[in-house]
PDB file of N, CA and C in Angstrom:
ATOM      1  N   MET A 230     118.989 126.910 103.363  1.00  0.00           N
ATOM      2  CA  MET A 230     117.682 127.008 103.959  1.00  0.00           C
ATOM      3  C   MET A 230     117.416 125.761 104.800  1.00  0.00           C
ATOM      4  N   LYS A 231     116.854 125.958 105.968  1.00  0.00           N
ATOM      5  CA  LYS A 231     116.581 124.847 106.867  1.00  0.00           C
ATOM      6  C   LYS A 231     115.405 124.017 106.343  1.00  0.00           C
ATOM      7  N   ARG A 232     115.555 122.729 106.394  1.00  0.00           N
ATOM      8  CA  ARG A 232     114.531 121.817 105.920  1.00  0.00           C
ATOM      9  C   ARG A 232     113.560 121.493 107.044  1.00  0.00           C
ATOM     10  N   SER A 233     112.274 121.471 106.730  1.00  0.00           N
ATOM     11  CA  SER A 233     111.252 121.155 107.714  1.00  0.00           C
ATOM     12  C   SER A 233     111.337 119.680 108.088  1.00  0.00           C
ATOM     13  N   ARG A 234     111.027 119.368 109.329  1.00  0.00           N
ATOM     14  CA  ARG A 234     111.049 117.962 109.735  1.00  0.00           C
ATOM     15  C   ARG A 234     109.762 117.249 109.367  1.00  0.00           C
ATOM     16  N   PHE A 235     108.795 118.004 108.844  1.00  0.00           N
ATOM     17  CA  PHE A 235     107.525 117.432 108.402  1.00  0.00           C
ATOM     18  C   PHE A 235     107.391 117.566 106.897  1.00  0.00           C
ATOM     19  N   SER A 236     106.787 116.565 106.270  1.00  0.00           N
ATOM     20  CA  SER A 236     106.533 116.653 104.834  1.00  0.00           C
ATOM     21  C   SER A 236     105.301 117.527 104.602  1.00  0.00           C
ATOM     22  N   GLU A 237     105.109 117.923 103.351  1.00  0.00           N
ATOM     23  CA  GLU A 237     103.932 118.730 103.019  1.00  0.00           C
ATOM     24  C   GLU A 237     102.653 117.985 103.386  1.00  0.00           C
ATOM     25  N   GLU A 238     102.624 116.678 103.144  1.00  0.00           N
ATOM     26  CA  GLU A 238     101.434 115.884 103.442  1.00  0.00           C
ATOM     27  C   GLU A 238     101.128 115.888 104.940  1.00  0.00           C
ATOM     28  N   GLN A 239     102.174 115.794 105.758  1.00  0.00           N
ATOM     29  CA  GLN A 239     101.982 115.808 107.200  1.00  0.00           C
ATOM     30  C   GLN A 239     101.453 117.160 107.672  1.00  0.00           C
ATOM     31  N   ILE A 240     101.997 118.227 107.125  1.00  0.00           N
ATOM     32  CA  ILE A 240     101.554 119.568 107.509  1.00  0.00           C
ATOM     33  C   ILE A 240     100.110 119.786 107.097  1.00  0.00           C
ATOM     34  N   ILE A 241      99.759 119.378 105.904  1.00  0.00           N
ATOM     35  CA  ILE A 241      98.381 119.523 105.435  1.00  0.00           C
ATOM     36  C   ILE A 241      97.446 118.686 106.307  1.00  0.00           C
ATOM     37  N   GLY A 242      97.895 117.510 106.735  1.00  0.00           N
ATOM     38  CA  GLY A 242      97.103 116.682 107.648  1.00  0.00           C
ATOM     39  C   GLY A 242      96.861 117.369 108.977  1.00  0.00           C
ATOM     40  N   MET A 243      97.877 118.052 109.503  1.00  0.00           N
ATOM     41  CA  MET A 243      97.714 118.811 110.759  1.00  0.00           C
ATOM     42  C   MET A 243      96.665 119.907 110.588  1.00  0.00           C
ATOM     43  N   ILE A 244      96.737 120.607 109.465  1.00  0.00           N
ATOM     44  CA  ILE A 244      95.788 121.692 109.206  1.00  0.00           C
ATOM     45  C   ILE A 244      94.370 121.142 109.103  1.00  0.00           C
ATOM     46  N   LYS A 245      94.216 120.002 108.419  1.00  0.00           N
ATOM     47  CA  LYS A 245      92.885 119.387 108.296  1.00  0.00           C
ATOM     48  C   LYS A 245      92.332 118.989 109.655  1.00  0.00           C
ATOM     49  N   LYS A 246      93.176 118.433 110.526  1.00  0.00           N
ATOM     50  CA  LYS A 246      92.733 118.056 111.871  1.00  0.00           C
ATOM     51  C   LYS A 246      92.230 119.266 112.629  1.00  0.00           C
ATOM     52  N   GLN A 247      92.973 120.360 112.546  1.00  0.00           N
ATOM     53  CA  GLN A 247      92.600 121.576 113.258  1.00  0.00           C
ATOM     54  C   GLN A 247      91.281 122.124 112.713  1.00  0.00           C
ATOM     55  N   GLU A 248      91.073 122.010 111.421  1.00  0.00           N
ATOM     56  CA  GLU A 248      89.853 122.544 110.811  1.00  0.00           C
ATOM     57  C   GLU A 248      88.626 121.682 111.095  1.00  0.00           C
ATOM     58  N   THR A 249      88.822 120.438 111.517  1.00  0.00           N
ATOM     59  CA  THR A 249      87.682 119.583 111.853  1.00  0.00           C
ATOM     60  C   THR A 249      87.168 119.838 113.260  1.00  0.00           C
ATOM     61  N   GLY A 250      87.884 120.693 114.009  1.00  0.00           N
ATOM     62  CA  GLY A 250      87.406 121.044 115.335  1.00  0.00           C
ATOM     63  C   GLY A 250      88.347 120.723 116.470  1.00  0.00           C
ATOM     64  N   ILE A 251      89.446 120.051 116.183  1.00  0.00           N
ATOM     65  CA  ILE A 251      90.429 119.769 117.232  1.00  0.00           C
ATOM     66  C   ILE A 251      91.135 121.082 117.558  1.00  0.00           C
ATOM     67  N   PRO A 252      91.237 121.442 118.832  1.00  0.00           N
ATOM     68  CA  PRO A 252      91.892 122.708 119.186  1.00  0.00           C
ATOM     69  C   PRO A 252      93.339 122.785 118.678  1.00  0.00           C
ATOM     70  N   THR A 253      93.722 123.970 118.254  1.00  0.00           N
ATOM     71  CA  THR A 253      95.075 124.189 117.730  1.00  0.00           C
ATOM     72  C   THR A 253      96.132 123.762 118.739  1.00  0.00           C
ATOM     73  N   ALA A 254      95.915 124.087 120.002  1.00  0.00           N
ATOM     74  CA  ALA A 254      96.890 123.735 121.041  1.00  0.00           C
ATOM     75  C   ALA A 254      97.092 122.227 121.116  1.00  0.00           C
ATOM     76  N   GLU A 255      96.030 121.466 120.943  1.00  0.00           N
ATOM     77  CA  GLU A 255      96.133 120.005 121.003  1.00  0.00           C
ATOM     78  C   GLU A 255      96.913 119.460 119.799  1.00  0.00           C
ATOM     79  N   VAL A 256      96.645 119.995 118.615  1.00  0.00           N
ATOM     80  CA  VAL A 256      97.371 119.570 117.412  1.00  0.00           C
ATOM     81  C   VAL A 256      98.859 119.877 117.575  1.00  0.00           C
ATOM     82  N   CYS A 257      99.161 121.068 118.079  1.00  0.00           N
ATOM     83  CA  CYS A 257     100.562 121.471 118.280  1.00  0.00           C
ATOM     84  C   CYS A 257     101.251 120.571 119.296  1.00  0.00           C
ATOM     85  N   ARG A 258     100.573 120.278 120.371  1.00  0.00           N
ATOM     86  CA  ARG A 258     101.152 119.431 121.422  1.00  0.00           C
ATOM     87  C   ARG A 258     101.418 118.029 120.893  1.00  0.00           C
ATOM     88  N   LYS A 259     100.482 117.493 120.123  1.00  0.00           N
ATOM     89  CA  LYS A 259     100.626 116.138 119.593  1.00  0.00           C
ATOM     90  C   LYS A 259     101.836 116.020 118.656  1.00  0.00           C
ATOM     91  N   HIS A 260     102.083 117.067 117.877  1.00  0.00           N
ATOM     92  CA  HIS A 260     103.161 117.015 116.891  1.00  0.00           C
ATOM     93  C   HIS A 260     104.444 117.685 117.371  1.00  0.00           C
ATOM     94  N   GLY A 261     104.406 118.267 118.557  1.00  0.00           N
ATOM     95  CA  GLY A 261     105.606 118.863 119.126  1.00  0.00           C
ATOM     96  C   GLY A 261     106.048 120.147 118.450  1.00  0.00           C
ATOM     97  N   ILE A 262     105.082 120.975 118.058  1.00  0.00           N
ATOM     98  CA  ILE A 262     105.413 122.252 117.428  1.00  0.00           C
ATOM     99  C   ILE A 262     104.775 123.385 118.218  1.00  0.00           C
ATOM    100  N   SER A 263     105.258 124.593 117.988  1.00  0.00           N
ATOM    101  CA  SER A 263     104.673 125.758 118.655  1.00  0.00           C
ATOM    102  C   SER A 263     103.479 126.253 117.845  1.00  0.00           C
ATOM    103  N   SER A 264     102.643 127.054 118.497  1.00  0.00           N
ATOM    104  CA  SER A 264     101.493 127.615 117.789  1.00  0.00           C
ATOM    105  C   SER A 264     101.960 128.579 116.695  1.00  0.00           C
ATOM    106  N   ALA A 265     103.120 129.225 116.901  1.00  0.00           N
ATOM    107  CA  ALA A 265     103.672 130.111 115.872  1.00  0.00           C
ATOM    108  C   ALA A 265     104.067 129.319 114.630  1.00  0.00           C
ATOM    109  N   SER A 266     104.677 128.155 114.838  1.00  0.00           N
ATOM    110  CA  SER A 266     105.032 127.299 113.698  1.00  0.00           C
ATOM    111  C   SER A 266     103.778 126.826 112.976  1.00  0.00           C
ATOM    112  N   PHE A 267     102.751 126.465 113.738  1.00  0.00           N
ATOM    113  CA  PHE A 267     101.502 126.020 113.123  1.00  0.00           C
ATOM    114  C   PHE A 267     100.902 127.139 112.282  1.00  0.00           C
ATOM    115  N   SER A 268     100.918 128.360 112.808  1.00  0.00           N
ATOM    116  CA  SER A 268     100.383 129.501 112.057  1.00  0.00           C
ATOM    117  C   SER A 268     101.160 129.729 110.766  1.00  0.00           C
ATOM    118  N   LYS A 269     102.474 129.559 110.840  1.00  0.00           N
ATOM    119  CA  LYS A 269     103.318 129.714 109.656  1.00  0.00           C
ATOM    120  C   LYS A 269     102.992 128.633 108.624  1.00  0.00           C
ATOM    121  N   TYR A 270     102.841 127.392 109.100  1.00  0.00           N
ATOM    122  CA  TYR A 270     102.475 126.298 108.198  1.00  0.00           C
ATOM    123  C   TYR A 270     101.114 126.551 107.562  1.00  0.00           C
ATOM    124  N   LYS A 271     100.172 127.023 108.358  1.00  0.00           N
ATOM    125  CA  LYS A 271      98.824 127.256 107.837  1.00  0.00           C
ATOM    126  C   LYS A 271      98.830 128.351 106.785  1.00  0.00           C
ATOM    127  N   ALA A 272      99.624 129.404 107.014  1.00  0.00           N
ATOM    128  CA  ALA A 272      99.727 130.483 106.031  1.00  0.00           C
ATOM    129  C   ALA A 272     100.346 129.981 104.726  1.00  0.00           C
ATOM    130  N   LYS A 273     101.321 129.091 104.851  1.00  0.00           N
ATOM    131  CA  LYS A 273     102.029 128.612 103.659  1.00  0.00           C
ATOM    132  C   LYS A 273     101.270 127.496 102.939  1.00  0.00           C
ATOM    133  N   TYR A 274     100.708 126.553 103.692  1.00  0.00           N
ATOM    134  CA  TYR A 274     100.109 125.365 103.090  1.00  0.00           C
ATOM    135  C   TYR A 274      98.586 125.324 103.160  1.00  0.00           C
ATOM    136  N   GLY A 275      97.967 126.300 103.756  1.00  0.00           N
ATOM    137  CA  GLY A 275      96.517 126.301 103.918  1.00  0.00           C
ATOM    138  C   GLY A 275      95.750 126.213 102.619  1.00  0.00           C
ATOM    139  N   ASP A 276      96.258 126.850 101.572  1.00  0.00           N
ATOM    140  CA  ASP A 276      95.582 126.830 100.280  1.00  0.00           C
ATOM    141  C   ASP A 276      95.837 125.550  99.498  1.00  0.00           C
ATOM    142  N   MET A 277      96.814 124.764  99.924  1.00  0.00           N
ATOM    143  CA  MET A 277      97.175 123.545  99.205  1.00  0.00           C
ATOM    144  C   MET A 277      96.368 122.328  99.655  1.00  0.00           C
ATOM    145  N   ARG A 278      95.616 122.445 100.722  1.00  0.00           N
ATOM    146  CA  ARG A 278      94.957 121.274 101.292  1.00  0.00           C
ATOM    147  C   ARG A 278      93.922 120.637 100.390  1.00  0.00           C
ATOM    148  N   SER A 279      93.365 121.399  99.433  1.00  0.00           N
ATOM    149  CA  SER A 279      92.348 120.825  98.555  1.00  0.00           C
ATOM    150  C   SER A 279      92.929 120.200  97.290  1.00  0.00           C
ATOM    151  N   GLN A 280      94.245 120.292  97.129  1.00  0.00           N
ATOM    152  CA  GLN A 280      94.862 119.742  95.909  1.00  0.00           C
ATOM    153  C   GLN A 280      95.151 118.278  96.035  1.00  0.00           C
TER     154      GLN A 280
END
């Protein structure tokens, strides 16, 4: 299985930034990922952000 280049903490941080009002496209551009990857991360880690 391919390993992500981002840690769980980094992915959760990206999701938090997007939820504070920063546009998804800007978050993706800053971290060098596609919007599809961001959506996949959000589906997988979105529920973990409060832990």
